[in-house]
């Protein structure tokens, strides 16, 4: 009997809560309908005031019609105004056609200018051209100074030539004197050796002279034995030297050919980098840290606006320095590019260009052209051609700005929807479920089996539940009217993250399915007897 009474009380409690919630919903619906009716009534009142004013104006005009002269003047002014409007419309149409033709001519001239600049390895930007013009002016000044110095050197060359002729005559006379002196000097040295030998043997005994002669013969024999191996070694060393010189010559020729090929490849790379749109399309205008990609000598490959800057070859440097500079440039380019996967054929590029052109909208058209073996695809509108990467960045920026244009009113509506209607519903469900479990446990506390055993219902958060769910349950245990602004914002952020997680898990599902998945509080708890 006691269990039946408690069950009846629980049912009455649940029924009263449902009736109260139904009554609140009905009152809210009546208030909303009353507000709509009041808005509609205000709109009808405004329309009535407007129609009354028009009626009074028409009645006044009928009671006091204008004079015939005024109507005639008004008709004349109207006809004149219509003729003037037609003339202005014709002029505007003519000017519009002229403007369109001027834009077409400007596009053609711009293409020709860009093609000429690319062929001459010059930048297209006016500021960069001014820098090139300034550099050319400086080069002209340097050339003038070099010419003046050359003329000064030429003026001193004649005196240098005269002095050199006198020096050569003096050297020739010195060599002739040395040649005339060499033969007497040789005879003098021979005589001196003979005199020294005679002086050494002067006063010596016969045995000493014979001993010295035998010693000289032994040394001559030893030198005679060592001379053939030394000659053979000298011949072998000479052969090795000749082969080494020949090998060195061939290796130098091979190195020169490789250096020329490397410099030619570097020139092709610099030409490719200087083409409009190549750096931005490949992502090389900035590195991973957002800095501009720099050239081998510290020069930036892109300018301040992300356009490709002139990347000259430092021809005034040594060949090895040029190759080292090219190696640093290649490392910078390779570091900015993705890993090479496979090459694209011309057919694949043309197919992608066709797909891009078919999918374009918003006044753009796609063109493709080839410069130095590199295919460039550009977007053209009424203002001329644009780089695809630049247009993509602009579209991404505009999309980001559009996403950021969410007004404060819309955020308030979304916050009121999550933390108000949905939050109150979840809070009511969680509180009602907790109250029902408490009532059932109160009823079950008096029930025992014949062995004295009882039952308790355990309703708590599941093990391993996410931190967002724990935070949401803690905030939902109090209604929205008792939550602070910070708590409401936290609850909105938590529920919004749950909805975003559900959207990422199943992008194909609708928003209602995402709400059901993210806000199903029954999956947050475990029910254990």
Short mmCIF file of C-alpha atoms in Angstrom, two decimals:
data_model
loop_
_atom_site.label_atom_id
_atom_site.label_comp_id
_atom_site.label_asym_id
_atom_site.label_seq_id
_atom_site.Cartn_x
_atom_site.Cartn_y
_atom_site.Cartn_z
CA UNK A 1 0.00 0.00 0.00
CA UNK A 2 2.82 2.39 0.91
CA UNK A 3 4.58 1.70 -2.40
CA UNK A 4 1.36 2.37 -4.35
CA UNK A 5 0.85 5.62 -2.50
CA UNK A 6 4.40 6.81 -3.24
CA UNK A 7 4.07 5.84 -6.88
CA UNK A 8 0.81 7.81 -7.12
CA UNK A 9 2.48 10.81 -5.52
CA UNK A 10 5.38 10.61 -7.98
CA UNK A 11 2.93 10.41 -10.89
CA UNK A 12 0.99 13.43 -9.57
CA UNK A 13 4.29 15.32 -9.16
CA UNK A 14 5.33 14.52 -12.71
CA UNK A 15 1.82 15.44 -14.02
CA UNK A 16 1.87 18.80 -12.22
CA UNK A 17 5.31 19.57 -13.66
CA UNK A 18 4.09 18.72 -17.18
CA UNK A 19 0.95 20.88 -16.76
CA UNK A 20 3.03 23.77 -15.47
CA UNK A 21 5.46 23.48 -18.35
CA UNK A 22 2.52 23.27 -20.83
CA UNK A 23 0.93 26.33 -19.25
CA UNK A 24 4.18 28.27 -19.51
CA UNK A 25 4.55 27.34 -23.16
CA UNK A 26 0.92 28.39 -23.86
CA UNK A 27 1.44 31.74 -22.11
CA UNK A 28 4.67 32.31 -24.05
CA UNK A 29 2.87 31.46 -27.30
CA UNK A 30 0.00 33.85 -26.43
CA UNK A 31 2.51 36.63 -25.63
CA UNK A 32 4.28 36.06 -28.90
CA UNK A 33 1.03 36.10 -30.87
CA UNK A 34 -0.09 39.23 -29.01
CA UNK A 35 3.20 40.93 -29.92
CA UNK A 36 2.75 39.93 -33.58
CA UNK A 37 -0.82 41.28 -33.58
CA UNK A 38 0.32 44.55 -32.03
CA UNK A 39 3.05 44.91 -34.67
CA UNK A 40 0.54 44.23 -37.41
CA UNK A 41 -1.90 46.75 -35.87
CA UNK A 42 0.84 49.41 -35.75
CA UNK A 43 1.67 48.72 -39.42
CA UNK A 44 -2.03 49.07 -40.41
CA UNK A 45 -2.25 52.30 -38.45
CA UNK A 46 0.78 53.66 -40.30
CA UNK A 47 -0.77 52.65 -43.62
CA UNK A 48 -4.04 54.31 -42.58
CA UNK A 49 -2.24 57.55 -41.75
CA UNK A 50 -0.44 57.46 -45.10
CA UNK A 51 -3.66 56.79 -47.07
CA UNK A 52 -5.47 59.54 -45.16
CA UNK A 53 -2.73 62.01 -46.04
CA UNK A 54 -2.93 60.97 -49.72
CA UNK A 55 -6.74 61.27 -49.66
CA UNK A 56 -6.54 64.76 -48.16
CA UNK A 57 -3.96 65.80 -50.75
CA UNK A 58 -6.14 64.46 -53.63
CA UNK A 59 -9.22 66.16 -52.19
CA UNK A 60 -7.40 69.46 -51.86
CA UNK A 61 -6.21 69.20 -55.44
CA UNK A 62 -9.77 68.48 -56.64
CA UNK A 63 -11.16 71.44 -54.64
CA UNK A 64 -8.45 73.83 -55.80
CA UNK A 65 -7.26 72.71 -59.28
CA UNK A 66 -4.14 74.44 -60.61
CA UNK A 67 -4.35 77.13 -63.25
CA UNK A 68 -4.09 76.36 -66.96
CA UNK A 69 -0.88 78.40 -67.26
CA UNK A 70 0.78 76.44 -64.46
CA UNK A 71 -0.18 73.11 -66.04
CA UNK A 72 1.15 74.26 -69.43
CA UNK A 73 4.45 75.39 -67.90
CA UNK A 74 4.71 72.15 -65.95
CA UNK A 75 4.10 70.04 -69.08
CA UNK A 76 6.70 72.10 -70.96
CA UNK A 77 9.26 71.63 -68.19
CA UNK A 78 8.44 67.91 -68.06
CA UNK A 79 8.92 67.53 -71.83
CA UNK A 80 12.19 69.47 -71.68
CA UNK A 81 13.38 67.35 -68.74
CA UNK A 82 12.50 64.16 -70.65
CA UNK A 83 14.45 65.34 -73.71
CA UNK A 84 17.39 66.27 -71.50
CA UNK A 85 17.18 62.84 -69.81
CA UNK A 86 17.17 61.09 -73.20
CA UNK A 87 20.16 63.17 -74.33
CA UNK A 88 22.03 62.40 -71.12
CA UNK A 89 21.16 58.69 -71.42
CA UNK A 90 22.52 58.66 -74.99
CA UNK A 91 25.69 60.42 -73.85
CA UNK A 92 26.03 58.00 -70.93
CA UNK A 93 25.64 55.02 -73.29
CA UNK A 94 28.27 56.48 -75.64
CA UNK A 95 30.62 57.16 -72.73
CA UNK A 96 30.03 53.64 -71.37
CA UNK A 97 30.96 52.12 -74.76
CA UNK A 98 34.03 54.36 -74.86
CA UNK A 99 34.96 53.32 -71.32
CA UNK A 100 34.55 49.65 -72.24
CA UNK A 101 36.76 50.08 -75.30
CA UNK A 102 39.30 51.99 -73.20
CA UNK A 103 39.31 49.14 -70.63
CA UNK A 104 39.83 46.61 -73.44
CA UNK A 105 42.70 48.69 -74.85
CA UNK A 106 44.13 49.06 -71.34
CA UNK A 107 44.00 45.26 -70.84
CA UNK A 108 45.71 44.73 -74.21
CA UNK A 109 48.38 47.33 -73.46
CA UNK A 110 48.92 45.87 -69.99
CA UNK A 111 49.41 42.38 -71.43
CA UNK A 112 51.85 43.67 -74.02
CA UNK A 113 53.70 45.64 -71.33
CA UNK A 114 53.92 42.61 -69.04
CA UNK A 115 55.08 40.40 -71.92
CA UNK A 116 57.74 42.95 -72.91
CA UNK A 117 58.86 43.37 -69.30
CA UNK A 118 59.07 39.61 -68.81
CA UNK A 119 61.01 39.19 -72.05
CA UNK A 120 63.47 41.88 -70.96
CA UNK A 121 63.66 40.48 -67.40
CA UNK A 122 62.16 43.72 -66.01
CA UNK A 123 59.52 44.19 -63.32
CA UNK A 124 56.00 45.38 -64.16
CA UNK A 125 55.38 47.47 -61.06
CA UNK A 126 56.00 51.26 -61.63
CA UNK A 127 57.86 51.58 -58.35
CA UNK A 128 60.18 48.71 -59.31
CA UNK A 129 60.66 50.29 -62.75
CA UNK A 130 61.59 53.56 -61.04
CA UNK A 131 64.18 51.65 -59.02
CA UNK A 132 65.53 50.09 -62.23
CA UNK A 133 65.62 53.54 -63.86
CA UNK A 134 67.48 54.90 -60.84
CA UNK A 135 69.95 52.01 -61.02
CA UNK A 136 70.43 52.67 -64.75
CA UNK A 137 71.13 56.33 -64.00
CA UNK A 138 73.69 55.35 -61.42
CA UNK A 139 75.18 52.89 -63.92
CA UNK A 140 75.42 55.68 -66.50
CA UNK A 141 77.20 57.92 -64.01
CA UNK A 142 79.60 55.10 -63.16
CA UNK A 143 80.19 54.52 -66.88
CA UNK A 144 81.04 58.17 -67.38
CA UNK A 145 83.50 58.06 -64.49
CA UNK A 146 85.02 54.86 -65.92
CA UNK A 147 85.40 56.52 -69.31
CA UNK A 148 87.21 59.47 -67.74
CA UNK A 149 89.54 57.13 -65.89
CA UNK A 150 90.18 55.14 -69.08
CA UNK A 151 91.09 58.34 -70.92
CA UNK A 152 93.50 59.24 -68.08
CA UNK A 153 95.03 55.76 -68.28
CA UNK A 154 95.37 56.05 -72.08
CA UNK A 155 97.16 59.39 -71.67
CA UNK A 156 99.72 57.79 -69.38
CA UNK A 157 100.05 54.65 -71.53
CA UNK A 158 102.34 56.34 -74.09
CA UNK A 159 104.88 57.43 -71.48
CA UNK A 160 104.66 53.95 -69.94
CA UNK A 161 105.31 52.41 -73.38
CA UNK A 162 108.40 54.61 -73.88
CA UNK A 163 109.74 53.68 -70.45
CA UNK A 164 109.07 50.03 -71.11
CA UNK A 165 111.01 50.21 -74.42
CA UNK A 166 113.99 51.77 -72.63
CA UNK A 167 113.75 49.08 -69.93
CA UNK A 168 113.66 46.28 -72.53
CA UNK A 169 116.76 47.75 -74.30
CA UNK A 170 118.57 47.94 -70.94
CA UNK A 171 117.61 44.29 -70.19
CA UNK A 172 118.85 43.17 -73.64
CA UNK A 173 122.16 44.94 -73.09
CA UNK A 174 122.46 43.34 -69.66
CA UNK A 175 121.78 39.85 -71.07
CA UNK A 176 124.39 40.38 -73.82
CA UNK A 177 126.93 41.51 -71.23
CA UNK A 178 126.11 38.47 -69.06
CA UNK A 179 126.53 36.17 -72.10
CA UNK A 180 129.90 37.77 -72.93
CA UNK A 181 130.94 37.44 -69.30
CA UNK A 182 129.77 33.82 -68.82
CA UNK A 183 132.47 32.17 -70.98
CA UNK A 184 135.47 33.97 -69.36
CA UNK A 185 133.87 33.30 -65.97
CA UNK A 186 133.73 29.57 -66.73
CA UNK A 187 137.37 29.48 -67.81
CA UNK A 188 138.25 31.44 -64.67
CA UNK A 189 136.44 28.95 -62.42
CA UNK A 190 138.19 26.02 -64.13
CA UNK A 191 141.53 27.70 -63.66
CA UNK A 192 140.75 28.40 -60.02
CA UNK A 193 139.86 24.75 -59.38
CA UNK A 194 143.07 23.70 -61.11
CA UNK A 195 145.09 26.15 -59.01
CA UNK A 196 143.39 24.96 -55.79
CA UNK A 197 144.15 21.35 -56.72
CA UNK A 198 147.77 22.21 -57.48
CA UNK A 199 148.03 24.14 -54.23
CA UNK A 200 146.62 21.14 -52.31
CA UNK A 201 149.11 18.71 -53.82
CA UNK A 202 151.99 21.13 -53.60
CA UNK A 203 154.46 19.72 -51.07
CA UNK A 204 152.46 16.44 -50.73
CA UNK A 205 154.07 13.02 -51.00
CA UNK A 206 153.43 10.54 -53.78
CA UNK A 207 151.34 8.29 -51.52
CA UNK A 208 149.04 11.17 -50.53
CA UNK A 209 148.51 12.14 -54.16
CA UNK A 210 147.69 8.53 -55.11
CA UNK A 211 145.31 8.22 -52.13
CA UNK A 212 143.48 11.40 -53.16
CA UNK A 213 143.25 10.15 -56.77
CA UNK A 214 141.83 6.78 -55.59
CA UNK A 215 139.28 8.60 -53.39
CA UNK A 216 138.21 10.80 -56.33
CA UNK A 217 137.82 7.70 -58.53
CA UNK A 218 135.66 5.97 -55.88
CA UNK A 219 133.38 9.03 -55.63
CA UNK A 220 133.14 9.22 -59.42
CA UNK A 221 132.19 5.54 -59.57
CA UNK A 222 129.55 6.03 -56.85
CA UNK A 223 128.09 9.00 -58.71
CA UNK A 224 128.14 6.98 -61.96
CA UNK A 225 126.18 4.16 -60.29
CA UNK A 226 123.55 6.59 -58.83
CA UNK A 227 123.06 8.55 -62.06
CA UNK A 228 120.96 5.97 -64.12
CA UNK A 229 118.33 5.38 -61.35
CA UNK A 230 118.07 9.14 -60.85
CA UNK A 231 117.53 9.63 -64.57
CA UNK A 232 114.84 6.94 -64.60
CA UNK A 233 113.10 8.54 -61.60
CA UNK A 234 113.28 11.91 -63.32
CA UNK A 235 111.70 10.44 -66.50
CA UNK A 236 108.89 8.78 -64.46
CA UNK A 237 108.20 11.99 -62.55
CA UNK A 238 108.11 13.90 -65.84
CA UNK A 239 105.58 11.42 -67.29
CA UNK A 240 103.42 11.65 -64.16
CA UNK A 241 103.52 15.43 -64.35
CA UNK A 242 102.45 15.41 -68.02
CA UNK A 243 99.54 13.02 -67.29
CA UNK A 244 98.51 15.07 -64.25
CA UNK A 245 98.50 18.29 -66.30
CA UNK A 246 96.41 16.61 -69.00
CA UNK A 247 93.98 15.24 -66.37
CA UNK A 248 93.78 18.67 -64.76
CA UNK A 249 93.04 20.26 -68.13
CA UNK A 250 90.20 17.79 -68.83
CA UNK A 251 88.76 18.21 -65.36
CA UNK A 252 88.88 22.01 -65.68
CA UNK A 253 87.05 21.78 -69.02
CA UNK A 254 84.42 19.49 -67.45
CA UNK A 255 84.09 21.86 -64.46
CA UNK A 256 83.74 24.86 -66.79
CA UNK A 257 80.98 23.06 -68.74
CA UNK A 258 79.15 22.11 -65.51
CA UNK A 259 79.50 25.68 -64.20
CA UNK A 260 78.08 27.06 -67.46
CA UNK A 261 75.19 24.59 -67.29
CA UNK A 262 74.52 25.46 -63.64
CA UNK A 263 74.56 29.20 -64.38
CA UNK A 264 72.22 28.68 -67.34
CA UNK A 265 69.85 26.70 -65.09
CA UNK A 266 70.10 29.48 -62.48
CA UNK A 267 69.18 32.05 -65.11
CA UNK A 268 66.14 29.94 -66.06
CA UNK A 269 65.16 29.67 -62.38
CA UNK A 270 65.47 33.41 -61.84
CA UNK A 271 63.44 34.05 -65.00
CA UNK A 272 60.74 31.68 -63.74
CA UNK A 273 60.71 33.39 -60.32
CA UNK A 274 60.40 36.81 -61.93
CA UNK A 275 57.24 35.84 -63.85
CA UNK A 276 54.10 37.49 -62.39
CA UNK A 277 52.19 35.33 -59.95
CA UNK A 278 54.66 32.42 -59.76
CA UNK A 279 55.97 33.17 -56.25
CA UNK A 280 52.53 33.82 -54.76
CA UNK A 281 51.01 30.76 -56.46
CA UNK A 282 53.72 28.49 -55.06
CA UNK A 283 53.65 30.13 -51.61
CA UNK A 284 57.26 31.34 -51.91
CA UNK A 285 56.50 35.03 -51.32
CA UNK A 286 56.71 34.29 -47.57
CA UNK A 287 58.39 31.49 -45.61
CA UNK A 288 56.98 29.46 -42.72
CA UNK A 289 57.52 32.39 -40.32
CA UNK A 290 55.70 34.84 -42.56
CA UNK A 291 58.92 36.53 -43.69
CA UNK A 292 59.75 37.39 -47.28
CA UNK A 293 61.87 34.82 -49.09
CA UNK A 294 65.32 36.28 -49.57
CA UNK A 295 67.76 35.81 -52.42
CA UNK A 296 71.23 34.44 -52.08
CA UNK A 297 72.81 37.85 -51.48
CA UNK A 298 70.18 38.93 -48.96
CA UNK A 299 67.87 40.45 -51.59
CA UNK A 300 64.20 39.63 -51.26
CA UNK A 301 62.64 37.47 -53.93
CA UNK A 302 59.37 39.35 -53.34
CA UNK A 303 58.74 43.01 -52.69
CA UNK A 304 56.68 44.57 -49.88
CA UNK A 305 53.38 43.84 -51.67
CA UNK A 306 54.21 40.17 -52.29
CA UNK A 307 54.92 40.72 -55.98
CA UNK A 308 58.02 39.06 -57.45
CA UNK A 309 61.01 41.33 -57.31
CA UNK A 310 63.85 41.31 -59.79
CA UNK A 311 66.21 38.42 -59.02
CA UNK A 312 69.40 39.20 -60.97
CA UNK A 313 72.40 36.97 -61.36
CA UNK A 314 75.41 38.53 -59.53
CA UNK A 315 77.58 38.47 -62.65
CA UNK A 316 80.13 40.81 -61.08
CA UNK A 317 81.11 38.04 -58.65
CA UNK A 318 83.38 35.06 -59.14
CA UNK A 319 81.91 31.94 -60.76
CA UNK A 320 82.11 29.99 -57.50
CA UNK A 321 80.42 32.83 -55.63
CA UNK A 322 77.67 32.89 -58.26
CA UNK A 323 77.17 29.13 -57.95
CA UNK A 324 77.14 29.38 -54.13
CA UNK A 325 74.55 32.16 -54.42
CA UNK A 326 72.50 29.98 -56.78
CA UNK A 327 72.73 27.07 -54.32
CA UNK A 328 71.36 29.25 -51.51
CA UNK A 329 68.53 30.43 -53.76
CA UNK A 330 67.68 26.82 -54.68
CA UNK A 331 67.65 25.86 -50.99
CA UNK A 332 65.28 28.74 -50.25
CA UNK A 333 62.95 27.71 -53.10
CA UNK A 334 63.10 24.00 -52.21
CA UNK A 335 62.38 24.81 -48.57
CA UNK A 336 59.27 26.77 -49.54
CA UNK A 337 57.83 24.15 -51.90
CA UNK A 338 55.99 20.98 -50.96
CA UNK A 339 57.48 17.54 -51.47
CA UNK A 340 57.48 16.62 -55.16
CA UNK A 341 54.91 13.92 -55.83
CA UNK A 342 54.53 13.61 -59.59
CA UNK A 343 54.70 15.74 -62.72
CA UNK A 344 51.62 17.09 -64.44
CA UNK A 345 51.26 16.74 -68.17
CA UNK A 346 50.11 19.53 -70.46
CA UNK A 347 46.79 17.74 -70.94
CA UNK A 348 46.16 17.65 -67.17
CA UNK A 349 46.97 21.37 -66.89
CA UNK A 350 44.60 22.22 -69.75
CA UNK A 351 41.85 20.07 -68.19
CA UNK A 352 42.25 21.86 -64.85
CA UNK A 353 42.16 25.21 -66.64
CA UNK A 354 38.91 24.19 -68.37
CA UNK A 355 37.39 23.09 -65.03
CA UNK A 356 38.42 26.39 -63.42
CA UNK A 357 36.94 28.43 -66.26
CA UNK A 358 33.64 26.50 -66.12
CA UNK A 359 33.35 26.97 -62.35
CA UNK A 360 34.19 30.70 -62.31
CA UNK A 361 31.55 33.24 -61.45
CA UNK A 362 31.37 36.85 -60.42
CA UNK A 363 32.65 38.46 -63.63
CA UNK A 364 35.95 36.54 -63.89
CA UNK A 365 37.37 34.71 -66.88
CA UNK A 366 40.43 32.41 -66.93
CA UNK A 367 43.23 32.68 -69.48
CA UNK A 368 46.34 30.56 -69.92
CA UNK A 369 49.57 31.56 -71.60
CA UNK A 370 53.08 30.16 -71.82
CA UNK A 371 56.28 32.12 -71.11
CA UNK A 372 59.68 30.47 -71.32
CA UNK A 373 58.10 27.02 -71.10
CA UNK A 374 56.02 27.94 -68.00
CA UNK A 375 52.23 27.98 -68.28
CA UNK A 376 50.62 30.91 -66.44
CA UNK A 377 46.90 30.86 -65.66
CA UNK A 378 45.40 34.25 -64.78
CA UNK A 379 41.94 35.61 -63.96
CA UNK A 380 40.63 38.52 -66.02
CA UNK A 381 37.86 40.95 -65.08
CA UNK A 382 36.89 44.46 -66.20
CA UNK A 383 39.97 45.85 -64.41
CA UNK A 384 42.45 43.60 -66.22
CA UNK A 385 44.30 40.34 -65.46
CA UNK A 386 45.01 39.22 -61.89
CA UNK A 387 47.07 36.43 -60.34
CA UNK A 388 44.95 33.49 -59.18
CA UNK A 389 46.71 33.32 -55.82
CA UNK A 390 46.13 37.04 -55.25
CA UNK A 391 42.43 36.69 -56.11
CA UNK A 392 42.22 33.65 -53.80
CA UNK A 393 43.78 35.60 -50.93
CA UNK A 394 41.38 38.48 -51.54
CA UNK A 395 38.38 36.13 -51.62
CA UNK A 396 39.58 34.42 -48.42
CA UNK A 397 39.98 37.82 -46.75
CA UNK A 398 36.50 38.89 -47.84
CA UNK A 399 35.07 35.57 -46.59
CA UNK A 400 36.78 36.03 -43.23
CA UNK A 401 35.45 39.58 -43.01
CA UNK A 402 31.97 38.32 -43.89
CA UNK A 403 32.18 35.71 -41.15
CA UNK A 404 33.24 38.41 -38.71
CA UNK A 405 30.25 40.57 -39.58
CA UNK A 406 28.00 38.62 -37.21
CA UNK A 407 26.16 41.39 -35.38
CA UNK A 408 25.77 41.67 -31.64
CA UNK A 409 22.03 41.13 -32.06
CA UNK A 410 22.60 37.81 -33.82
CA UNK A 411 25.05 36.71 -31.13
CA UNK A 412 22.50 37.65 -28.48
CA UNK A 413 19.80 35.68 -30.28
CA UNK A 414 22.08 32.62 -30.54
CA UNK A 415 23.12 32.99 -26.92
CA UNK A 416 19.48 33.32 -25.83
CA UNK A 417 18.59 30.24 -27.87
CA UNK A 418 21.39 28.08 -26.38
CA UNK A 419 21.43 29.38 -22.81
CA UNK A 420 17.73 30.32 -22.70
CA UNK A 421 15.33 27.99 -24.47
CA UNK A 422 17.63 25.00 -25.01
CA UNK A 423 19.47 25.59 -21.73
CA UNK A 424 16.25 25.88 -19.73
CA UNK A 425 14.88 22.73 -21.37
CA UNK A 426 18.06 20.77 -20.56
CA UNK A 427 18.15 22.22 -17.05
CA UNK A 428 14.51 21.25 -16.49
CA UNK A 429 15.15 17.74 -17.79
CA UNK A 430 18.25 17.26 -15.63
CA UNK A 431 16.54 18.64 -12.50
CA UNK A 432 13.37 16.61 -13.17
CA UNK A 433 15.36 13.41 -13.69
CA UNK A 434 17.32 14.05 -10.48
CA UNK A 435 14.10 14.70 -8.54
CA UNK A 436 12.45 11.57 -9.95
CA UNK A 437 15.45 9.41 -9.00
CA UNK A 438 15.42 10.91 -5.48
CA UNK A 439 11.68 10.21 -5.13
CA UNK A 440 12.09 6.64 -6.36
CA UNK A 441 14.98 6.04 -3.93
CA UNK A 442 12.81 7.44 -1.10
CA UNK A 443 10.05 5.01 -2.04
CA UNK A 444 12.47 2.08 -2.41
CA UNK A 445 14.13 2.81 0.94
CA UNK A 446 11.14 1.20 2.78
CA UNK A 447 10.98 -1.89 0.59
CA UNK A 448 12.89 -5.00 1.71
CA UNK A 449 12.88 -8.64 0.66
CA UNK A 450 12.28 -11.50 3.05
CA UNK A 451 16.06 -11.66 3.55
CA UNK A 452 16.31 -7.94 4.34
CA UNK A 453 17.75 -6.85 0.99
CA UNK A 454 16.83 -3.47 -0.61
CA UNK A 455 17.37 -1.63 -3.93
CA UNK A 456 18.80 1.84 -4.64
CA UNK A 457 18.91 3.54 -8.06
CA UNK A 458 22.24 5.24 -8.85
CA UNK A 459 22.02 7.99 -11.53
CA UNK A 460 25.34 9.81 -12.10
CA UNK A 461 27.73 11.02 -14.80
CA UNK A 462 29.32 8.26 -16.81
CA UNK A 463 32.95 7.39 -16.26
CA UNK A 464 35.34 9.03 -18.69
CA UNK A 465 32.84 11.69 -19.74
CA UNK A 466 34.32 14.77 -21.40
CA UNK A 467 35.23 17.91 -19.46
CA UNK A 468 32.71 19.97 -21.46
CA UNK A 469 29.92 17.63 -20.38
CA UNK A 470 30.90 17.95 -16.70
CA UNK A 471 30.97 21.74 -17.01
CA UNK A 472 27.59 21.74 -18.80
CA UNK A 473 25.93 19.56 -16.13
CA UNK A 474 27.29 21.76 -13.33
CA UNK A 475 25.87 24.86 -15.03
CA UNK A 476 22.53 23.20 -15.94
CA UNK A 477 21.78 22.35 -12.29
CA UNK A 478 20.61 25.97 -11.91
CA UNK A 479 18.01 27.68 -14.18
CA UNK A 480 18.95 30.54 -16.48
CA UNK A 481 17.45 33.18 -14.21
CA UNK A 482 19.90 32.26 -11.42
CA UNK A 483 23.00 32.06 -13.62
CA UNK A 484 25.42 34.97 -13.87
CA UNK A 485 26.50 36.47 -17.20
CA UNK A 486 29.85 34.67 -17.01
CA UNK A 487 28.13 31.34 -16.32
CA UNK A 488 25.74 31.89 -19.25
CA UNK A 489 28.67 32.63 -21.57
CA UNK A 490 30.50 29.52 -20.35
CA UNK A 491 27.40 27.38 -20.95
CA UNK A 492 27.00 28.87 -24.44
CA UNK A 493 30.64 28.11 -25.28
CA UNK A 494 30.36 24.54 -23.96
CA UNK A 495 27.14 23.79 -25.89
CA UNK A 496 28.53 25.44 -29.01
CA UNK A 497 31.66 23.26 -28.87
CA UNK A 498 29.46 20.17 -28.50
CA UNK A 499 27.47 21.19 -31.60
CA UNK A 500 30.66 21.86 -33.60
CA UNK A 501 32.05 18.44 -32.60
CA UNK A 502 28.85 16.80 -33.81
CA UNK A 503 29.02 18.75 -37.06
CA UNK A 504 32.60 17.65 -37.70
CA UNK A 505 31.73 14.04 -36.88
CA UNK A 506 28.85 13.97 -39.44
CA UNK A 507 28.97 16.93 -41.84
CA UNK A 508 26.25 15.48 -44.06
CA UNK A 509 23.60 15.52 -41.31
CA UNK A 510 21.29 18.51 -40.74
CA UNK A 511 21.44 21.03 -37.93
CA UNK A 512 18.58 19.33 -36.06
CA UNK A 513 20.51 16.03 -36.09
CA UNK A 514 23.59 17.83 -34.78
CA UNK A 515 21.53 19.33 -31.93
CA UNK A 516 20.05 15.93 -31.04
CA UNK A 517 23.51 14.32 -31.04
CA UNK A 518 25.25 17.08 -29.11
CA UNK A 519 22.54 17.85 -26.51
CA UNK A 520 21.21 14.34 -25.72
CA UNK A 521 21.76 14.47 -21.95
CA UNK A 522 20.73 10.80 -21.54
CA UNK A 523 24.08 9.70 -22.96
CA UNK A 524 25.91 11.75 -20.33
CA UNK A 525 24.64 9.66 -17.36
CA UNK A 526 24.61 6.02 -16.31
CA UNK A 527 21.61 4.45 -14.57
CA UNK A 528 22.57 1.58 -12.27
CA UNK A 529 20.37 -0.31 -9.74
#
